[in-house]
Amino acid sequence: MHIPLEHPLLSAIVDDLATRGWSQQTLFLPEALSRELAGECRRRYSEGELNPAGVGRGASQEVREAIRGDQIQWLDPGESAPCDRYLDTMDSLRQAINQGLYLGLEDFECHFALYPPGAFYKRHLDRFRDDDRRMVSAVLYLNEGWQPEDGGQLRMFLHDGVVHDVQPQAGTLVVFLSGDVPHEVLPARRERLSLTGWFRRRGNDPF
């Protein structure tokens, strides 16, 4: 689903990133597409395609449920029509960010994330110590009828001690600078679904 780069929604996200380093849009996707993506996530989970998420990367990656308890599967183009529409939308956002902020974002990687009841993710940054390619994080929520008492909020730790909680309601998109915004996922009391991804720039060649 391609969005024109001059679309007010994309412009608002770019302006927010430029002025405060994060943006929250409560109606980023049409309800029907959010519902299709949620169905796709649940189908993959029921068929055993999601796996426990690890901490770290490469050879040092390990599953540590005391830090994070979600199960994930990465998206690749061509797997399903709803996923392709979402990836097209995010590519429009990538181009808009590049046009407005000159970040040199080259691609977008993302995965489904399912938090079973009781799961959480402790405070962290989205950028690895030895890899600075992830520039902008983007999380789309897929949970219809979410209530505050269901928990599972994304808690962002902003400048000057400000804390901002995001309800993981279907259609809500949160975008923030990966290396600047520590955050955590509070324990969820019901199944919690999202598409979590990162806009990346070209990495530095270690050689």
PDB file of C-alpha atoms in Angstrom:
ATOM      1  CA  MET A   1       0.000   0.000   0.000  1.00  0.00           C
ATOM      2  CA  HIS A   2       2.037   2.919  -1.285  1.00  0.00           C
ATOM      3  CA  ILE A   3       1.498   6.292   0.391  1.00  0.00           C
ATOM      4  CA  PRO A   4       2.520   9.527  -1.398  1.00  0.00           C
ATOM      5  CA  LEU A   5       5.562  11.076   0.269  1.00  0.00           C
ATOM      6  CA  GLU A   6       3.691  14.335   0.769  1.00  0.00           C
ATOM      7  CA  HIS A   7       0.870  12.614   2.701  1.00  0.00           C
ATOM      8  CA  PRO A   8       0.136  14.542   5.945  1.00  0.00           C
ATOM      9  CA  LEU A   9       0.556  11.389   8.044  1.00  0.00           C
ATOM     10  CA  LEU A  10       4.103  10.804   6.809  1.00  0.00           C
ATOM     11  CA  SER A  11       4.909  14.508   7.161  1.00  0.00           C
ATOM     12  CA  ALA A  12       3.702  14.472  10.776  1.00  0.00           C
ATOM     13  CA  ILE A  13       5.960  11.524  11.613  1.00  0.00           C
ATOM     14  CA  VAL A  14       8.987  13.182  10.018  1.00  0.00           C
ATOM     15  CA  ASP A  15       8.281  16.464  11.841  1.00  0.00           C
ATOM     16  CA  ASP A  16       7.941  14.634  15.176  1.00  0.00           C
ATOM     17  CA  LEU A  17      11.232  12.785  14.655  1.00  0.00           C
ATOM     18  CA  ALA A  18      12.964  16.055  13.829  1.00  0.00           C
ATOM     19  CA  THR A  19      11.639  17.954  16.853  1.00  0.00           C
ATOM     20  CA  ARG A  20      11.436  15.359  19.646  1.00  0.00           C
ATOM     21  CA  GLY A  21      12.832  12.051  18.365  1.00  0.00           C
ATOM     22  CA  TRP A  22       9.593  10.041  18.436  1.00  0.00           C
ATOM     23  CA  SER A  23       6.061   9.952  17.009  1.00  0.00           C
ATOM     24  CA  GLN A  24       2.802   8.187  17.846  1.00  0.00           C
ATOM     25  CA  GLN A  25       0.009   7.812  15.287  1.00  0.00           C
ATOM     26  CA  THR A  26      -3.150   6.122  16.560  1.00  0.00           C
ATOM     27  CA  LEU A  27      -4.735   5.393  13.167  1.00  0.00           C
ATOM     28  CA  PHE A  28      -1.790   4.616  10.922  1.00  0.00           C
ATOM     29  CA  LEU A  29      -3.322   1.673   9.053  1.00  0.00           C
ATOM     30  CA  PRO A  30      -6.875   0.915   7.907  1.00  0.00           C
ATOM     31  CA  GLU A  31      -8.740  -1.281  10.372  1.00  0.00           C
ATOM     32  CA  ALA A  32      -9.163  -4.064   7.799  1.00  0.00           C
ATOM     33  CA  LEU A  33      -5.422  -4.314   7.130  1.00  0.00           C
ATOM     34  CA  SER A  34      -4.589  -4.337  10.851  1.00  0.00           C
ATOM     35  CA  ARG A  35      -7.081  -7.178  11.305  1.00  0.00           C
ATOM     36  CA  GLU A  36      -5.563  -9.141   8.405  1.00  0.00           C
ATOM     37  CA  LEU A  37      -2.072  -8.727   9.835  1.00  0.00           C
ATOM     38  CA  ALA A  38      -3.251  -9.889  13.269  1.00  0.00           C
ATOM     39  CA  GLY A  39      -4.802 -12.955  11.644  1.00  0.00           C
ATOM     40  CA  GLU A  40      -1.556 -13.665   9.827  1.00  0.00           C
ATOM     41  CA  CYS A  41       0.410 -13.429  13.078  1.00  0.00           C
ATOM     42  CA  ARG A  42      -1.974 -15.768  14.906  1.00  0.00           C
ATOM     43  CA  ARG A  43      -1.936 -18.263  12.017  1.00  0.00           C
ATOM     44  CA  ARG A  44       1.858 -18.418  12.043  1.00  0.00           C
ATOM     45  CA  TYR A  45       1.873 -18.796  15.821  1.00  0.00           C
ATOM     46  CA  SER A  46      -0.675 -21.630  15.745  1.00  0.00           C
ATOM     47  CA  GLU A  47       1.383 -23.407  13.084  1.00  0.00           C
ATOM     48  CA  GLY A  48       4.540 -23.175  15.181  1.00  0.00           C
ATOM     49  CA  GLU A  49       6.346 -20.670  12.946  1.00  0.00           C
ATOM     50  CA  LEU A  50       7.142 -18.157  15.707  1.00  0.00           C
ATOM     51  CA  ASN A  51      10.150 -18.834  17.914  1.00  0.00           C
ATOM     52  CA  PRO A  52      11.321 -17.434  21.278  1.00  0.00           C
ATOM     53  CA  ALA A  53      13.191 -14.172  20.704  1.00  0.00           C
ATOM     54  CA  GLY A  54      16.835 -13.943  21.675  1.00  0.00           C
ATOM     55  CA  VAL A  55      18.915 -11.246  23.336  1.00  0.00           C
ATOM     56  CA  GLY A  56      22.061 -10.001  21.609  1.00  0.00           C
ATOM     57  CA  ARG A  57      23.033 -10.931  18.079  1.00  0.00           C
ATOM     58  CA  GLY A  58      25.152 -13.349  16.088  1.00  0.00           C
ATOM     59  CA  ALA A  59      26.965 -16.108  17.975  1.00  0.00           C
ATOM     60  CA  SER A  60      26.279 -14.396  21.324  1.00  0.00           C
ATOM     61  CA  GLN A  61      22.492 -14.391  20.917  1.00  0.00           C
ATOM     62  CA  GLU A  62      20.580 -16.367  23.525  1.00  0.00           C
ATOM     63  CA  VAL A  63      17.015 -16.771  24.776  1.00  0.00           C
ATOM     64  CA  ARG A  64      16.665 -15.137  28.193  1.00  0.00           C
ATOM     65  CA  GLU A  65      13.063 -15.128  29.386  1.00  0.00           C
ATOM     66  CA  ALA A  66      14.003 -13.006  32.411  1.00  0.00           C
ATOM     67  CA  ILE A  67      14.683 -10.174  29.940  1.00  0.00           C
ATOM     68  CA  ARG A  68      12.160 -10.754  27.147  1.00  0.00           C
ATOM     69  CA  GLY A  69       9.382 -13.276  26.605  1.00  0.00           C
ATOM     70  CA  ASP A  70       8.035 -12.641  23.113  1.00  0.00           C
ATOM     71  CA  GLN A  71       7.982 -15.040  20.191  1.00  0.00           C
ATOM     72  CA  ILE A  72       8.867 -13.739  16.743  1.00  0.00           C
ATOM     73  CA  GLN A  73       9.096 -14.443  13.031  1.00  0.00           C
ATOM     74  CA  TRP A  74      10.808 -12.172  10.499  1.00  0.00           C
ATOM     75  CA  LEU A  75       8.905 -10.973   7.433  1.00  0.00           C
ATOM     76  CA  ASP A  76      10.131 -11.473   3.886  1.00  0.00           C
ATOM     77  CA  PRO A  77       8.532  -9.954   0.767  1.00  0.00           C
ATOM     78  CA  GLY A  78       6.170 -12.209  -1.162  1.00  0.00           C
ATOM     79  CA  GLU A  79       4.905 -14.245   1.806  1.00  0.00           C
ATOM     80  CA  SER A  80       1.376 -12.813   1.964  1.00  0.00           C
ATOM     81  CA  ALA A  81      -0.607  -9.928   0.500  1.00  0.00           C
ATOM     82  CA  PRO A  82      -1.257  -8.158   3.857  1.00  0.00           C
ATOM     83  CA  CYS A  83       2.429  -8.316   4.797  1.00  0.00           C
ATOM     84  CA  ASP A  84       3.443  -6.970   1.384  1.00  0.00           C
ATOM     85  CA  ARG A  85       1.014  -4.054   1.752  1.00  0.00           C
ATOM     86  CA  TYR A  86       2.527  -3.245   5.127  1.00  0.00           C
ATOM     87  CA  LEU A  87       6.092  -3.454   3.801  1.00  0.00           C
ATOM     88  CA  ASP A  88       5.135  -1.140   0.907  1.00  0.00           C
ATOM     89  CA  THR A  89       3.678   1.356   3.375  1.00  0.00           C
ATOM     90  CA  MET A  90       6.824   1.303   5.473  1.00  0.00           C
ATOM     91  CA  ASP A  91       8.957   1.833   2.394  1.00  0.00           C
ATOM     92  CA  SER A  92       6.963   5.004   1.727  1.00  0.00           C
ATOM     93  CA  LEU A  93       7.756   6.099   5.278  1.00  0.00           C
ATOM     94  CA  ARG A  94      11.447   5.258   4.757  1.00  0.00           C
ATOM     95  CA  GLN A  95      11.565   7.487   1.692  1.00  0.00           C
ATOM     96  CA  ALA A  96       9.756  10.312   3.499  1.00  0.00           C
ATOM     97  CA  ILE A  97      12.206  10.174   6.426  1.00  0.00           C
ATOM     98  CA  ASN A  98      15.148  10.239   4.033  1.00  0.00           C
ATOM     99  CA  GLN A  99      13.659  13.168   2.166  1.00  0.00           C
ATOM    100  CA  GLY A 100      13.040  15.151   5.338  1.00  0.00           C
ATOM    101  CA  LEU A 101      15.925  14.156   7.618  1.00  0.00           C
ATOM    102  CA  TYR A 102      18.667  12.900   5.267  1.00  0.00           C
ATOM    103  CA  LEU A 103      19.337   9.775   7.352  1.00  0.00           C
ATOM    104  CA  GLY A 104      20.357   7.594   4.416  1.00  0.00           C
ATOM    105  CA  LEU A 105      18.001   4.765   5.377  1.00  0.00           C
ATOM    106  CA  GLU A 106      18.543   1.860   2.989  1.00  0.00           C
ATOM    107  CA  ASP A 107      16.073  -0.791   4.100  1.00  0.00           C
ATOM    108  CA  PHE A 108      13.476  -1.898   6.634  1.00  0.00           C
ATOM    109  CA  GLU A 109      13.528  -5.159   8.578  1.00  0.00           C
ATOM    110  CA  CYS A 110      10.658  -6.307  10.776  1.00  0.00           C
ATOM    111  CA  HIS A 111       9.129  -9.284  12.541  1.00  0.00           C
ATOM    112  CA  PHE A 112       5.849 -10.349  14.061  1.00  0.00           C
ATOM    113  CA  ALA A 113       6.071 -10.364  17.864  1.00  0.00           C
ATOM    114  CA  LEU A 114       3.601 -12.233  20.049  1.00  0.00           C
ATOM    115  CA  TYR A 115       3.715 -11.794  23.817  1.00  0.00           C
ATOM    116  CA  PRO A 116       1.808 -14.555  25.662  1.00  0.00           C
ATOM    117  CA  PRO A 117       0.031 -13.490  28.866  1.00  0.00           C
ATOM    118  CA  GLY A 118       2.634 -12.601  31.493  1.00  0.00           C
ATOM    119  CA  ALA A 119       5.416 -11.860  28.990  1.00  0.00           C
ATOM    120  CA  PHE A 120       7.420  -8.621  29.021  1.00  0.00           C
ATOM    121  CA  TYR A 121      10.631  -7.040  27.718  1.00  0.00           C
ATOM    122  CA  LYS A 122      12.863  -5.188  30.154  1.00  0.00           C
ATOM    123  CA  ARG A 123      14.260  -1.713  29.502  1.00  0.00           C
ATOM    124  CA  HIS A 124      16.672  -1.573  26.570  1.00  0.00           C
ATOM    125  CA  LEU A 125      17.856   0.357  23.522  1.00  0.00           C
ATOM    126  CA  ASP A 126      17.275  -0.942  20.001  1.00  0.00           C
ATOM    127  CA  ARG A 127      20.830  -0.370  18.806  1.00  0.00           C
ATOM    128  CA  PHE A 128      23.569  -2.946  19.313  1.00  0.00           C
ATOM    129  CA  ARG A 129      26.870  -1.795  20.822  1.00  0.00           C
ATOM    130  CA  ASP A 130      28.836  -3.100  17.833  1.00  0.00           C
ATOM    131  CA  ASP A 131      26.337  -2.283  15.057  1.00  0.00           C
ATOM    132  CA  ASP A 132      24.888   1.191  14.448  1.00  0.00           C
ATOM    133  CA  ARG A 133      22.841   0.398  11.343  1.00  0.00           C
ATOM    134  CA  ARG A 134      19.458   0.588  13.098  1.00  0.00           C
ATOM    135  CA  MET A 135      18.483   4.241  13.006  1.00  0.00           C
ATOM    136  CA  VAL A 136      14.695   4.427  13.449  1.00  0.00           C
ATOM    137  CA  SER A 137      12.456   1.911  15.240  1.00  0.00           C
ATOM    138  CA  ALA A 138       8.830   1.381  14.197  1.00  0.00           C
ATOM    139  CA  VAL A 139       6.229  -0.667  16.072  1.00  0.00           C
ATOM    140  CA  LEU A 140       2.727  -1.309  14.751  1.00  0.00           C
ATOM    141  CA  TYR A 141       0.174  -2.769  17.166  1.00  0.00           C
ATOM    142  CA  LEU A 142      -2.458  -5.326  16.154  1.00  0.00           C
ATOM    143  CA  ASN A 143      -4.674  -5.734  19.255  1.00  0.00           C
ATOM    144  CA  GLU A 144      -8.348  -4.871  18.949  1.00  0.00           C
ATOM    145  CA  GLY A 145     -10.234  -3.730  22.044  1.00  0.00           C
ATOM    146  CA  TRP A 146      -7.129  -3.328  24.193  1.00  0.00           C
ATOM    147  CA  GLN A 147      -7.828  -1.892  27.651  1.00  0.00           C
ATOM    148  CA  PRO A 148      -5.363  -0.215  30.063  1.00  0.00           C
ATOM    149  CA  GLU A 149      -5.890  -3.028  32.568  1.00  0.00           C
ATOM    150  CA  ASP A 150      -4.606  -5.496  29.935  1.00  0.00           C
ATOM    151  CA  GLY A 151      -1.072  -4.163  30.563  1.00  0.00           C
ATOM    152  CA  GLY A 152       1.509  -4.630  27.812  1.00  0.00           C
ATOM    153  CA  GLN A 153       2.118  -0.907  27.340  1.00  0.00           C
ATOM    154  CA  LEU A 154       5.251   0.302  25.581  1.00  0.00           C
ATOM    155  CA  ARG A 155       6.951   2.551  28.117  1.00  0.00           C
ATOM    156  CA  MET A 156       9.366   5.084  26.622  1.00  0.00           C
ATOM    157  CA  PHE A 157      11.886   6.944  28.769  1.00  0.00           C
ATOM    158  CA  LEU A 158      12.197  10.381  27.203  1.00  0.00           C
ATOM    159  CA  HIS A 159      14.349  13.409  27.975  1.00  0.00           C
ATOM    160  CA  ASP A 160      14.157  15.231  31.335  1.00  0.00           C
ATOM    161  CA  GLY A 161      12.740  12.201  33.134  1.00  0.00           C
ATOM    162  CA  VAL A 162       9.511  12.131  31.123  1.00  0.00           C
ATOM    163  CA  VAL A 163       7.893   8.689  30.799  1.00  0.00           C
ATOM    164  CA  HIS A 164       5.346   8.031  28.038  1.00  0.00           C
ATOM    165  CA  ASP A 165       3.193   4.888  27.855  1.00  0.00           C
ATOM    166  CA  VAL A 166       1.662   3.668  24.581  1.00  0.00           C
ATOM    167  CA  GLN A 167      -1.405   1.435  24.591  1.00  0.00           C
ATOM    168  CA  PRO A 168      -0.825  -1.397  22.060  1.00  0.00           C
ATOM    169  CA  GLN A 169      -4.157  -0.776  20.315  1.00  0.00           C
ATOM    170  CA  ALA A 170      -4.682  -2.044  16.767  1.00  0.00           C
ATOM    171  CA  GLY A 171      -3.572   0.438  14.113  1.00  0.00           C
ATOM    172  CA  THR A 172      -1.293   2.472  16.407  1.00  0.00           C
ATOM    173  CA  LEU A 173       2.221   3.100  15.097  1.00  0.00           C
ATOM    174  CA  VAL A 174       5.104   4.304  17.265  1.00  0.00           C
ATOM    175  CA  VAL A 175       8.310   5.523  15.612  1.00  0.00           C
ATOM    176  CA  PHE A 176      11.441   6.638  17.472  1.00  0.00           C
ATOM    177  CA  LEU A 177      15.185   7.108  17.082  1.00  0.00           C
ATOM    178  CA  SER A 178      16.675   3.701  17.876  1.00  0.00           C
ATOM    179  CA  GLY A 179      19.766   4.900  19.719  1.00  0.00           C
ATOM    180  CA  ASP A 180      18.087   7.662  21.725  1.00  0.00           C
ATOM    181  CA  VAL A 181      14.937   6.263  23.363  1.00  0.00           C
ATOM    182  CA  PRO A 182      15.248   3.573  26.062  1.00  0.00           C
ATOM    183  CA  HIS A 183      12.009   1.624  26.396  1.00  0.00           C
ATOM    184  CA  GLU A 184      10.384  -1.476  27.830  1.00  0.00           C
ATOM    185  CA  VAL A 185       7.269  -3.592  27.342  1.00  0.00           C
ATOM    186  CA  LEU A 186       5.236  -3.941  30.535  1.00  0.00           C
ATOM    187  CA  PRO A 187       3.837  -7.388  31.403  1.00  0.00           C
ATOM    188  CA  ALA A 188       0.810  -8.215  29.245  1.00  0.00           C
ATOM    189  CA  ARG A 189      -2.279  -9.820  30.775  1.00  0.00           C
ATOM    190  CA  ARG A 190      -3.598 -11.052  27.436  1.00  0.00           C
ATOM    191  CA  GLU A 191      -2.020 -12.098  24.161  1.00  0.00           C
ATOM    192  CA  ARG A 192      -0.261  -9.069  22.641  1.00  0.00           C
ATOM    193  CA  LEU A 193       0.587  -8.780  18.942  1.00  0.00           C
ATOM    194  CA  SER A 194       2.779  -6.327  17.057  1.00  0.00           C
ATOM    195  CA  LEU A 195       4.960  -5.820  14.017  1.00  0.00           C
ATOM    196  CA  THR A 196       8.310  -4.547  15.242  1.00  0.00           C
ATOM    197  CA  GLY A 197      10.887  -3.205  12.821  1.00  0.00           C
ATOM    198  CA  TRP A 198      13.862  -0.979  12.119  1.00  0.00           C
ATOM    199  CA  PHE A 199      14.865   1.361   9.337  1.00  0.00           C
ATOM    200  CA  ARG A 200      18.574   0.798   8.720  1.00  0.00           C
ATOM    201  CA  ARG A 201      21.387   2.688   7.071  1.00  0.00           C
ATOM    202  CA  ARG A 202      24.430   1.121   5.423  1.00  0.00           C
ATOM    203  CA  GLY A 203      26.779  -0.293   8.040  1.00  0.00           C
ATOM    204  CA  ASN A 204      30.410   0.580   8.428  1.00  0.00           C
ATOM    205  CA  ASP A 205      32.716  -1.926   6.760  1.00  0.00           C
ATOM    206  CA  PRO A 206      34.817  -3.529   9.544  1.00  0.00           C
ATOM    207  CA  PHE A 207      37.623  -4.029   7.052  1.00  0.00           C
TER     208      PHE A 207
END
